Coordinates of C-alpha atoms in Angstrom, one line a residue:
Chain A
X1 CA -1.5 -36.8 9.9
X2 CA -1.1 -34.6 13.0
X3 CA 1.8 -32.2 13.1
X4 CA 4.5 -32.8 15.7
X5 CA 5.6 -29.5 17.2
X6 CA 8.3 -30.9 19.5
X7 CA 8.2 -31.5 23.3
X8 CA 5.5 -34.2 22.6
X9 CA 3.1 -31.5 21.3
X10 CA 0.8 -32.5 18.5
X11 CA -1.3 -30.0 16.5
X12 CA -4.4 -31.0 14.6
X13 CA -5.6 -28.9 11.7
X14 CA -9.1 -28.8 10.3
X15 CA -9.9 -27.4 6.9
X16 CA -13.4 -25.9 6.3
X17 CA -12.8 -24.7 2.7
X18 CA -15.3 -26.9 0.9
X19 CA -18.6 -26.0 2.7
X20 CA -17.6 -22.4 2.2
X21 CA -17.2 -22.9 -1.6
X22 CA -20.5 -24.7 -1.7
X23 CA -22.2 -21.7 0.0
X24 CA -21.7 -19.8 -3.2
X25 CA -21.4 -22.5 -5.9
X26 CA -22.8 -25.9 -6.2
X27 CA -21.7 -27.0 -9.7
X28 CA -18.3 -28.4 -8.7
X29 CA -16.4 -31.1 -10.3
X30 CA -16.0 -34.2 -8.0
X31 CA -12.5 -34.8 -9.2
X32 CA -11.5 -31.3 -8.2
X33 CA -12.9 -31.8 -4.8
X34 CA -11.0 -35.1 -4.3
X35 CA -7.8 -33.6 -5.6
X36 CA -8.2 -30.7 -3.2
X37 CA -8.5 -33.1 -0.3
X38 CA -5.6 -35.2 -1.3
X39 CA -3.2 -32.4 -2.0
X40 CA -4.0 -30.4 1.1
X41 CA -3.7 -33.5 3.3
X42 CA -0.1 -33.8 2.3
X43 CA 0.5 -30.5 4.0
X44 CA -0.7 -31.7 7.3
X45 CA -4.5 -31.4 7.3
X46 CA -6.1 -33.9 9.7
X47 CA -9.8 -33.4 9.1
X48 CA -11.8 -31.9 6.2
X49 CA -15.0 -30.3 7.2
X50 CA -17.9 -31.2 4.9
X51 CA -21.6 -30.7 4.9
X52 CA -24.6 -32.2 3.2
X53 CA -24.0 -30.3 -0.1
X54 CA -20.3 -31.5 -0.3
X55 CA -21.2 -35.1 0.5
X56 CA -23.9 -35.1 -2.2
X57 CA -21.2 -34.3 -4.7
X58 CA -18.9 -37.1 -3.7
X59 CA -20.3 -40.5 -4.8
X60 CA -17.9 -42.6 -2.8
X61 CA -16.1 -41.5 0.3
X62 CA -12.4 -41.3 -0.5
X63 CA -10.0 -43.6 1.4
X64 CA -7.4 -42.1 3.6
X65 CA -9.2 -38.8 4.1
X66 CA -10.9 -38.1 7.4
X67 CA -14.0 -35.9 7.5
X68 CA -15.9 -33.9 10.1
X69 CA -19.5 -33.4 9.1
X70 CA -21.4 -30.1 9.8
X71 CA -24.9 -31.1 10.9
X72 CA -27.7 -28.6 11.3
X73 CA -30.6 -31.1 11.6
X74 CA -31.4 -34.6 12.8
X75 CA -31.7 -35.6 9.1
X76 CA -28.1 -34.4 8.5
X77 CA -26.8 -36.2 11.5
X78 CA -28.3 -39.4 10.1
X79 CA -26.6 -38.8 6.8
X80 CA -23.3 -38.3 8.7
X81 CA -23.8 -41.7 10.3
X82 CA -24.8 -43.4 7.0
X83 CA -21.7 -42.2 5.3
X84 CA -19.6 -43.6 8.1
X85 CA -18.2 -40.2 9.3
X86 CA -17.2 -40.4 12.9
X87 CA -16.8 -36.7 13.6
X88 CA -19.5 -34.0 13.5
X89 CA -19.6 -30.3 14.2
X90 CA -22.7 -28.6 15.4
X91 CA -23.7 -25.1 16.6
X92 CA -24.1 -24.9 20.4
X93 CA -27.8 -24.1 20.1
X94 CA -28.4 -27.5 18.6
X95 CA -27.2 -29.1 21.8
X96 CA -30.2 -27.7 23.6
X97 CA -32.3 -30.1 21.6
X98 CA -32.5 -33.5 23.5
X99 CA -33.4 -35.5 20.4
X100 CA -30.3 -34.1 18.6
X101 CA -28.1 -34.9 21.5
X102 CA -29.5 -38.5 21.8
X103 CA -28.6 -39.3 18.1
X104 CA -25.1 -38.1 18.8
X105 CA -24.7 -40.1 22.0
X106 CA -26.4 -43.3 20.7
X107 CA -24.2 -43.4 17.6
X108 CA -21.1 -42.6 19.5
X109 CA -20.3 -39.7 17.3
X110 CA -17.4 -37.5 18.3
X111 CA -19.0 -34.1 18.5
X112 CA -17.4 -30.7 18.3
X113 CA -19.7 -27.9 19.6
X114 CA -19.2 -24.6 17.9
X115 CA -19.7 -21.5 19.9
X116 CA -19.1 -18.0 18.6
X117 CA -17.3 -15.4 20.7
X118 CA -16.2 -11.9 19.6
X119 CA -14.2 -10.8 22.6
X120 CA -12.7 -12.0 25.8
X121 CA -15.8 -10.9 27.7
X122 CA -17.8 -13.4 25.5
X123 CA -15.4 -16.2 26.7
X124 CA -16.4 -15.5 30.3
X125 CA -20.1 -15.7 29.3
X126 CA -19.3 -19.2 27.9
X127 CA -18.0 -20.2 31.3
X128 CA -21.3 -19.2 32.9
X129 CA -23.2 -21.3 30.3
X130 CA -21.2 -24.3 31.1
X131 CA -21.7 -23.7 34.8
X132 CA -25.4 -23.6 34.2
X133 CA -25.3 -26.8 32.2
X134 CA -26.7 -25.3 29.0
X135 CA -23.9 -26.8 26.9
X136 CA -23.9 -30.6 27.1
X137 CA -20.9 -31.3 24.9
X138 CA -18.7 -34.1 25.9
X139 CA -16.4 -33.8 22.9
X140 CA -14.6 -30.8 21.7
X141 CA -15.5 -27.2 21.9
X142 CA -14.8 -25.1 18.9
X143 CA -14.4 -21.4 19.6
X144 CA -15.3 -19.5 16.5
X145 CA -14.8 -15.8 16.0
X146 CA -12.4 -14.2 18.4
X147 CA -12.9 -11.3 16.0
X148 CA -11.9 -8.5 18.3
X149 CA -9.4 -10.3 20.5
X150 CA -6.2 -8.2 20.6
X151 CA -4.5 -9.2 23.8
X152 CA -3.2 -12.7 24.6
X153 CA -5.4 -13.0 27.7
X154 CA -7.9 -15.0 25.6
X155 CA -5.5 -18.0 25.7
X156 CA -5.6 -18.1 29.5
X157 CA -9.4 -17.7 29.6
X158 CA -9.9 -20.6 27.2
X159 CA -7.3 -22.8 29.0
X160 CA -9.2 -22.3 32.3
X161 CA -12.4 -23.4 30.6
X162 CA -10.7 -26.4 29.0
X163 CA -9.3 -27.5 32.4
X164 CA -12.5 -26.8 34.4
X165 CA -14.8 -28.8 32.1
X166 CA -12.2 -31.2 30.8
X167 CA -12.7 -30.2 27.2
X168 CA -10.4 -30.2 24.1
X169 CA -10.6 -26.8 22.5
X170 CA -10.4 -26.1 18.8
X171 CA -10.1 -22.4 17.7
X172 CA -11.5 -21.1 14.4
X173 CA -10.9 -17.4 14.3
X174 CA -13.0 -15.2 11.9
X175 CA -11.0 -12.8 9.8
X176 CA -13.4 -9.8 10.3
X177 CA -10.5 -7.5 11.2
X178 CA -7.7 -9.3 9.3
X179 CA -6.4 -10.9 12.5
X180 CA -7.3 -14.6 12.0
X181 CA -4.0 -16.0 11.0
X182 CA -2.2 -14.1 13.7
X183 CA -4.7 -15.3 16.4
X184 CA -4.3 -18.9 15.2
X185 CA -0.5 -18.8 15.4
X186 CA -0.7 -17.0 18.8
X187 CA -3.0 -19.8 20.0
X188 CA -0.7 -22.6 18.8
X189 CA 2.3 -20.9 20.4
X190 CA 0.2 -20.5 23.6
X191 CA -0.6 -24.3 23.7
X192 CA -3.8 -24.7 21.7
X193 CA -3.8 -28.1 20.0
X194 CA -6.5 -27.8 17.3
X195 CA -7.1 -25.1 14.8
X196 CA -9.7 -24.7 12.1
X197 CA -9.2 -22.5 9.1
X198 CA -9.4 -22.6 5.3
X199 CA -7.2 -22.4 2.2
X200 CA -6.3 -18.8 1.7
X201 CA -8.8 -17.9 4.5
X202 CA -11.6 -18.5 2.0
X203 CA -15.1 -18.2 3.6
X204 CA -18.2 -16.2 4.0
X205 CA -17.9 -12.7 5.4
X206 CA -14.2 -12.0 5.7
X207 CA -13.3 -15.7 5.9
X208 CA -11.0 -17.4 8.3
X209 CA -7.4 -18.0 9.1
X210 CA -5.4 -18.9 6.0
X211 CA -4.0 -22.4 6.8
X212 CA -1.0 -22.0 4.5
X213 CA 0.0 -18.8 6.4
X214 CA -0.3 -20.6 9.7
X215 CA 1.7 -23.6 8.5
X216 CA 4.5 -21.3 7.2
X217 CA 4.6 -19.4 10.5
X218 CA 4.9 -22.8 12.4
X219 CA 7.7 -23.7 10.1
X220 CA 9.5 -20.5 10.6
X221 CA 9.0 -20.0 14.3
X222 CA 8.1 -23.3 16.1
X223 CA 9.8 -26.2 14.5
X224 CA 11.6 -26.1 11.3
X225 CA 11.9 -29.9 11.4
X226 CA 8.1 -30.3 11.5
X227 CA 7.3 -32.3 8.4
X228 CA 5.4 -29.6 6.6
X229 CA 5.7 -29.8 2.9
X230 CA 4.1 -26.8 1.2
X231 CA 5.7 -27.3 -2.2
X232 CA 2.4 -28.4 -3.7
X233 CA 0.7 -25.1 -2.9
X234 CA 0.7 -24.0 -6.6
X235 CA -1.2 -27.2 -7.6
X236 CA -3.6 -26.7 -4.7
X237 CA -4.2 -23.1 -5.7
X238 CA -4.9 -24.2 -9.3
X239 CA -7.6 -26.6 -8.2
X240 CA -9.0 -24.1 -5.8
X241 CA -9.2 -21.4 -8.5
X242 CA -11.0 -23.8 -10.8
X243 CA -13.6 -24.6 -8.1
X244 CA -14.2 -20.9 -7.1
X245 CA -13.5 -19.1 -10.4
X246 CA -11.4 -16.8 -8.2
X247 CA -8.3 -14.9 -9.3
X248 CA -5.8 -15.0 -6.5
X249 CA -4.1 -11.6 -6.0
X250 CA -0.5 -11.8 -7.2
X251 CA 0.8 -10.6 -3.8
X252 CA -1.3 -13.0 -1.7
X253 CA 0.9 -14.1 1.2
X254 CA 2.6 -17.4 0.7
X255 CA 0.7 -18.3 -2.5
X256 CA 0.7 -15.2 -4.7
X257 CA 2.5 -15.6 -8.1
X258 CA 4.6 -12.4 -7.7
X259 CA 5.7 -12.7 -4.0
X260 CA 9.2 -13.6 -5.1
X261 CA 9.5 -11.1 -7.9
X262 CA 12.0 -8.4 -7.1
X263 CA 12.9 -5.2 -8.9
X264 CA 14.3 -2.4 -6.7
X265 CA 18.0 -1.9 -6.8
X266 CA 18.4 -2.3 -3.1
X267 CA 16.6 -5.6 -2.9
X268 CA 18.2 -6.9 -6.1
X269 CA 21.6 -6.2 -4.6
X270 CA 20.8 -7.9 -1.3
X271 CA 19.2 -10.9 -2.9
X272 CA 22.1 -11.3 -5.3
X273 CA 24.5 -11.5 -2.3
X274 CA 22.3 -13.6 -0.1
X275 CA 18.6 -14.3 -0.8
X276 CA 17.7 -14.4 2.9
X277 CA 18.4 -10.7 3.2
X278 CA 15.0 -9.9 1.6
X279 CA 13.2 -13.2 1.5
X280 CA 11.3 -14.6 4.5
X281 CA 11.8 -18.2 3.2
X282 CA 13.1 -20.0 0.2
X283 CA 10.6 -19.8 -2.7
X284 CA 11.1 -23.5 -3.4
X285 CA 9.4 -24.2 0.0
X286 CA 6.1 -23.0 -1.5
X287 CA 6.7 -24.3 -5.0
X288 CA 7.7 -20.9 -6.4
X289 CA 10.7 -19.3 -8.0
X290 CA 12.4 -16.0 -7.4
X291 CA 12.5 -13.8 -10.4
X292 CA 14.4 -10.6 -11.1
X293 CA 12.3 -8.2 -13.1
X294 CA 13.4 -4.9 -14.7
X295 CA 11.4 -1.7 -14.3
X296 CA 11.4 1.8 -12.9
X297 CA 13.2 0.8 -9.7
X298 CA 15.9 -1.3 -11.2
X299 CA 19.5 -0.4 -10.6
X300 CA 22.6 -0.7 -12.8
X301 CA 23.7 -4.0 -11.4
X302 CA 20.3 -5.7 -11.9
X303 CA 20.1 -4.5 -15.5
X304 CA 23.6 -5.8 -16.2
X305 CA 22.7 -9.1 -14.6
X306 CA 19.4 -9.4 -16.5
X307 CA 21.1 -8.6 -19.8
X308 CA 23.8 -11.2 -19.1
X309 CA 21.0 -13.8 -18.5
X310 CA 19.6 -12.9 -21.9
X311 CA 23.0 -13.4 -23.5
X312 CA 23.5 -9.7 -24.0
X313 CA 26.1 -7.3 -22.7
X314 CA 25.7 -3.7 -21.8
X315 CA 28.5 -1.2 -22.5
X316 CA 29.6 0.3 -19.2
X317 CA 29.5 3.8 -20.7
X318 CA 26.0 3.3 -21.9
X319 CA 24.4 1.9 -18.7
X320 CA 23.1 5.2 -17.5
X321 CA 21.3 5.8 -20.8
X322 CA 19.9 2.3 -20.7
X323 CA 18.6 2.8 -17.2
X324 CA 17.0 6.1 -18.1
X325 CA 15.3 4.4 -21.1
X326 CA 14.1 1.6 -18.9
X327 CA 12.6 3.9 -16.4
X328 CA 10.8 6.0 -19.0
X329 CA 9.5 2.9 -20.8
X330 CA 8.4 1.3 -17.5
X331 CA 6.5 4.4 -16.4
X332 CA 4.9 4.6 -19.9
X333 CA 3.8 1.0 -19.8
X334 CA 2.9 1.1 -16.1
X335 CA 4.6 -2.3 -15.5
X336 CA 7.8 -4.2 -15.6
X337 CA 9.5 -4.7 -19.0
X338 CA 9.6 -7.9 -20.9
X339 CA 12.8 -9.5 -22.1
X340 CA 12.2 -8.4 -25.6
X341 CA 11.5 -4.8 -24.6
X342 CA 14.8 -4.8 -22.7
X343 CA 16.6 -6.1 -25.7
X344 CA 15.0 -3.4 -27.9
X345 CA 16.2 -0.8 -25.4
X346 CA 19.7 -2.1 -25.5
X347 CA 19.6 -1.9 -29.3
X348 CA 18.3 1.7 -29.2
X349 CA 20.8 2.7 -26.6
X350 CA 23.6 1.7 -29.0
X351 CA 22.1 4.0 -31.7
X352 CA 21.7 6.9 -29.2
Chain B
X1 CA -2.3 9.4 19.3
X2 CA -2.4 7.1 16.3
X3 CA -0.9 8.5 13.2
X4 CA -0.6 6.9 9.8
X5 CA 2.6 7.1 7.8
X6 CA 1.7 6.3 4.2
X7 CA 4.5 4.6 2.2
X8 CA 2.5 3.8 -1.0
X9 CA 4.8 6.2 -2.9
X10 CA 8.0 4.4 -1.6
X11 CA 7.5 0.8 -0.4
X12 CA 4.2 0.5 -2.3
X13 CA 5.8 1.6 -5.6
X14 CA 8.6 -0.9 -5.0
X15 CA 6.2 -3.7 -5.7
X16 CA 7.6 -5.4 -8.8
X17 CA 5.9 -4.0 -11.8
X18 CA 4.4 -0.8 -10.3
X19 CA 5.7 2.3 -12.0
X20 CA 4.3 5.8 -11.4
X21 CA 4.9 9.0 -13.3
X22 CA 5.6 12.4 -11.7
X23 CA 2.0 13.5 -12.3
X24 CA 0.6 10.2 -10.8
X25 CA 2.7 10.6 -7.7
X26 CA 1.5 14.1 -7.2
X27 CA -2.1 13.1 -7.7
X28 CA -1.7 10.4 -5.1
X29 CA 0.0 12.7 -2.6
X30 CA -2.9 15.1 -2.9
X31 CA -5.4 12.3 -2.2
X32 CA -3.4 11.1 0.8
X33 CA -3.3 14.7 2.1
X34 CA -7.0 15.1 1.7
X35 CA -7.6 11.9 3.6
X36 CA -5.7 13.3 6.6
X37 CA -2.6 11.1 6.4
X38 CA -0.1 12.4 8.9
X39 CA 3.0 11.6 6.9
X40 CA 3.7 10.7 3.3
X41 CA 6.9 8.9 2.5
X42 CA 7.3 10.3 -1.0
X43 CA 10.1 8.2 -2.4
X44 CA 13.9 7.8 -2.6
X45 CA 15.6 10.9 -3.9
X46 CA 18.9 9.1 -4.4
X47 CA 17.2 7.4 -7.4
X48 CA 17.5 10.8 -9.1
X49 CA 15.7 11.7 -12.3
X50 CA 11.9 11.6 -12.3
X51 CA 11.8 10.1 -8.8
X52 CA 13.7 13.0 -7.3
X53 CA 11.7 15.5 -9.4
X54 CA 8.4 14.0 -8.2
X55 CA 9.4 14.3 -4.6
X56 CA 10.6 17.9 -5.1
X57 CA 7.2 18.8 -6.6
X58 CA 5.2 17.0 -3.9
X59 CA 7.1 19.1 -1.3
X60 CA 6.3 22.3 -3.3
X61 CA 2.6 21.5 -3.0
X62 CA 2.8 22.6 0.7
X63 CA 0.4 19.9 1.8
X64 CA -0.8 19.5 5.4
X65 CA 0.7 16.0 5.5
X66 CA 4.4 15.9 6.4
X67 CA 6.5 14.8 3.5
X68 CA 9.4 12.4 4.2
X69 CA 12.1 10.8 2.1
X70 CA 13.8 7.4 2.4
X71 CA 17.6 7.1 2.5
X72 CA 20.3 4.5 3.1
X73 CA 22.9 5.2 5.7
X74 CA 25.2 7.2 3.4
X75 CA 25.8 11.0 3.1
X76 CA 25.3 11.0 -0.6
X77 CA 21.7 9.7 -0.3
X78 CA 21.0 12.3 2.3
X79 CA 22.4 15.1 0.2
X80 CA 19.8 14.2 -2.5
X81 CA 17.1 14.4 0.1
X82 CA 18.3 17.7 1.4
X83 CA 18.0 19.1 -2.1
X84 CA 14.3 18.1 -2.1
X85 CA 13.6 20.0 1.2
X86 CA 11.2 17.5 2.8
X87 CA 9.8 17.9 6.3
X88 CA 11.4 14.6 7.5
X89 CA 14.5 12.8 6.4
X90 CA 14.3 9.1 7.1
X91 CA 17.6 7.2 7.4
X92 CA 17.4 3.4 7.3
X93 CA 20.0 1.4 9.1
X94 CA 20.2 -2.4 8.6
X95 CA 20.2 -3.9 12.1
X96 CA 20.1 -7.7 11.6
X97 CA 23.4 -9.6 11.2
X98 CA 22.0 -11.1 7.9
X99 CA 21.7 -7.6 6.5
X100 CA 24.9 -6.2 8.0
X101 CA 27.1 -9.0 7.1
X102 CA 25.6 -10.4 3.8
X103 CA 24.4 -7.2 2.2
X104 CA 26.7 -4.5 3.6
X105 CA 29.7 -6.8 4.3
X106 CA 30.3 -4.8 7.4
X107 CA 30.2 -5.2 11.2
X108 CA 27.7 -3.9 13.8
X109 CA 30.0 -1.1 15.0
X110 CA 30.2 0.3 11.4
X111 CA 26.4 0.6 11.4
X112 CA 26.3 2.6 14.6
X113 CA 29.2 4.9 13.6
X114 CA 27.9 5.5 10.1
X115 CA 24.3 6.1 11.3
X116 CA 25.6 8.7 13.8
X117 CA 27.5 10.5 11.1
X118 CA 24.4 10.5 8.8
X119 CA 22.2 11.6 11.6
X120 CA 24.5 14.5 12.6
X121 CA 24.7 15.6 8.9
X122 CA 20.9 15.7 8.4
X123 CA 20.2 17.2 11.8
X124 CA 22.7 20.0 11.3
X125 CA 20.9 20.9 8.1
X126 CA 17.9 21.5 10.2
X127 CA 15.7 18.5 9.3
X128 CA 13.5 16.4 11.5
X129 CA 15.1 12.9 11.2
X130 CA 13.6 9.5 11.8
X131 CA 15.8 6.4 12.0
X132 CA 14.8 3.2 10.3
X133 CA 15.7 -0.1 12.0
X134 CA 15.8 -2.3 8.9
X135 CA 15.1 -5.9 9.5
X136 CA 14.6 -5.2 13.3
X137 CA 12.5 -8.3 13.7
X138 CA 15.5 -10.5 12.9
X139 CA 18.0 -8.4 14.8
X140 CA 19.7 -9.2 18.1
X141 CA 17.5 -7.3 20.4
X142 CA 20.4 -6.1 22.5
X143 CA 22.1 -4.6 19.5
X144 CA 18.8 -3.1 18.4
X145 CA 18.6 -1.3 21.8
X146 CA 22.2 -0.1 21.3
X147 CA 21.3 1.4 17.9
X148 CA 18.2 3.1 19.2
X149 CA 20.1 4.4 22.3
X150 CA 22.9 5.9 20.2
X151 CA 20.4 7.4 17.7
X152 CA 18.4 8.9 20.5
X153 CA 21.5 10.5 22.0
X154 CA 22.4 12.0 18.7
X155 CA 18.9 13.6 18.5
X156 CA 16.6 11.2 16.7
X157 CA 13.1 11.5 18.2
X158 CA 11.5 8.6 16.4
X159 CA 12.7 5.1 15.3
X160 CA 10.9 2.9 12.8
X161 CA 10.8 -0.8 13.7
X162 CA 10.7 -2.6 10.4
X163 CA 9.6 -6.1 10.0
X164 CA 11.4 -6.1 6.7
X165 CA 10.7 -9.7 5.7
X166 CA 7.2 -9.9 7.3
X167 CA 7.9 -12.8 9.7
X168 CA 7.0 -11.2 13.0
X169 CA 4.0 -12.3 15.1
X170 CA 2.1 -10.2 17.5
X171 CA 3.5 -11.3 20.9
X172 CA 7.0 -10.5 19.7
X173 CA 5.9 -7.2 18.3
X174 CA 4.2 -6.3 21.6
X175 CA 7.2 -7.3 23.7
X176 CA 9.8 -5.6 21.7
X177 CA 8.0 -2.4 21.1
X178 CA 7.0 -2.2 24.8
X179 CA 10.7 -2.8 25.8
X180 CA 11.9 0.0 23.4
X181 CA 9.3 2.4 24.8
X182 CA 10.3 1.6 28.4
X183 CA 14.0 1.4 28.0
X184 CA 14.6 4.4 25.6
X185 CA 11.4 6.3 25.5
X186 CA 11.7 7.4 21.9
X187 CA 8.6 7.6 19.6
X188 CA 8.2 4.3 17.7
X189 CA 6.9 3.8 14.2
X190 CA 6.0 0.3 13.1
X191 CA 6.5 -0.9 9.5
X192 CA 4.9 -4.3 8.7
X193 CA 5.2 -6.6 5.7
X194 CA 2.5 -9.2 5.0
X195 CA 4.5 -12.3 4.1
X196 CA 2.7 -14.4 6.7
X197 CA -0.6 -12.5 6.4
X198 CA -0.1 -10.8 9.7
X199 CA 0.7 -7.2 8.8
X200 CA -2.6 -5.7 10.2
X201 CA -2.5 -7.8 13.3
X202 CA 1.2 -6.9 14.0
X203 CA 0.5 -3.2 13.4
X204 CA -2.4 -3.3 15.9
X205 CA -0.2 -5.0 18.4
X206 CA 2.5 -2.4 17.8
X207 CA 0.1 0.4 18.5
X208 CA -1.1 -1.3 21.7
X209 CA 2.5 -1.5 22.8
X210 CA 3.1 2.2 22.3
X211 CA 4.0 2.7 18.6
X212 CA 1.9 5.8 17.7
X213 CA 3.1 5.8 14.1
X214 CA 1.9 3.0 11.9
X215 CA 3.1 2.5 8.3
X216 CA 0.5 1.6 5.7
X217 CA 0.1 1.4 1.9
X218 CA -3.0 1.8 -0.1
X219 CA -4.3 -1.6 -1.0
X220 CA -1.4 -3.1 1.0
X221 CA 0.9 -3.0 -2.1
X222 CA 4.6 -3.3 -1.5
X223 CA 7.5 -5.6 -1.8
X224 CA 6.6 -9.4 -2.1
X225 CA 3.3 -9.9 -0.2
X226 CA 3.0 -6.2 0.5
X227 CA 2.7 -3.9 3.5
X228 CA 0.0 -3.2 6.0
X229 CA -3.2 -2.4 4.1
X230 CA -4.5 1.0 5.0
X231 CA -8.3 0.4 4.9
X232 CA -7.9 -2.9 6.7
X233 CA -5.8 -1.4 9.4
X234 CA -8.3 1.4 9.9
X235 CA -11.1 -1.1 10.0
X236 CA -9.3 -3.2 12.6
X237 CA -8.3 -0.1 14.7
X238 CA -11.9 1.0 14.6
X239 CA -13.4 -2.4 15.4
X240 CA -10.9 -3.6 18.0
X241 CA -9.4 -0.5 19.6
X242 CA -12.2 2.0 19.4
X243 CA -9.9 4.4 17.4
X244 CA -11.6 6.5 14.7
X245 CA -14.9 5.4 16.2
X246 CA -16.7 8.4 14.6
X247 CA -15.4 7.8 11.0
X248 CA -17.1 5.9 8.3
X249 CA -14.9 3.1 6.9
X250 CA -16.4 3.7 3.5
X251 CA -14.5 7.0 3.2
X252 CA -11.2 5.2 3.8
X253 CA -12.1 2.5 1.3
X254 CA -13.0 5.2 -1.3
X255 CA -9.6 6.9 -0.8
X256 CA -7.9 3.6 -1.2
X257 CA -9.9 2.8 -4.4
X258 CA -9.0 6.2 -5.9
X259 CA -5.3 5.6 -5.3
X260 CA -5.5 2.1 -6.7
X261 CA -7.2 3.3 -9.8
X262 CA -4.3 5.6 -10.5
X263 CA -1.7 2.9 -9.8
X264 CA -3.3 0.3 -12.0
X265 CA -4.9 2.5 -14.7
X266 CA -4.2 1.1 -18.1

């Protein structure tokens, strides 16, 4: 299910989360794996990267899901063929091995050759290698890394290679310097038509581009009509956490539990009048809800609103006392206050 | 020259559920100063009470880092700041139509007039003043330039381009910051939010475009998905721009960890 970006542009997205999870953990539940594929596919993923370890865990290849198999040996290539997977991804060095190349060619596999670059200078080296015929890929070229690429010149450099050698290019930025999602969206805006990343950027080292961040950026900046439905992200996160035993930070972009919690008086006032003043997108788009919480930074209006929600009413004359009590309690507890704590404060304020 | 403006004690503390005492804010300010942070945004004096007291006491420490306070565009807020005697008074002016119309229920002209009045007031009191361009990334760029131009004429030397809802991407950051630098020539500070996971990338891009002042928070805490993470930004600047080439990233991570242990201590 490729994404339509308008002007006849199609974007393909490849997810490589599973082999990364298997790099650390191999006791995974097959149902979780299949659920992960099915839910993520609804968001626009075209291909799921798998490797030998993932395939061993899935008894039967699921229908309706397309895979790209990471092959490191002739034996693994044969497994890819046996399982009926049409796409494979291999490191460029493997293409120097004629036996390896022969298996790919004879079996008509669609191959993506992965080549790691860190900077724009490395992209020019790649041009030389193609010129010397060291890379015999006829399929796609995946540019992995781009770790230290900070100017947009990289897009032109890759486009010139793509045209010169008639290659489709897939970019898979590494997140070494926290730039991967930004590079992916920059590439898509610059005309790249395939990107590879992972859910929440999960992966060895510092991981990859977080696909959900890239999808949301496409929605906001490129084509709001693109059929991207991210409302099942909470379910996807749940399955992912079960597989990885990971606790997702509450402020993780796009998927964090608390990203739509608001407390400060200024923000509460703005959101009350029009949520778009302080929200980048509607929480419902990512399956979340906005929530007003009461704490040290709350203002009078927020406290009155919250009390009203709780079926309570604050006396106008008492509101400053209530606010002072809220601030002291919040500092003491080092957190926002619960509804019951707020009700207790209201009660005490009447006594004071 | 790249300078960090740390806003852990203002935007960082605005993360829902974070609440710091006066002593904790002072401890954090000391750690930031020791780490060589250029400027510490210490809080919002208009909140009054403990918040104002903590800012006053941070100023009294006489740290090497410059201490700044955050204010809305109203004289009353600035009066609270003046009482705290910070090194810098920051005045934040909403610049997008969403903010101006929906939140303030005002027009663009009102923003410029009020900002000029506030600027004059703070400058006359003898303070260095920086102007915040709240929600700049969603503002009409022509209007943004008008605001900066008027602020500059009134005497503001630095403006803060705020990507308030964290939706900017690096090409846009680069183009707009470059244009501000070329057209007006004021110093530019960049304030990122991480809603699309691009706060570090956008901040690097802003610096490359000429924004010498970059806002960060420890651990990247802040409203919603947070702000630009200090340690991650330093690592990226070191790895991609050859800035801080002689520093050990471990020292930056240690400072960040010490601050985080104060914020999240049970």
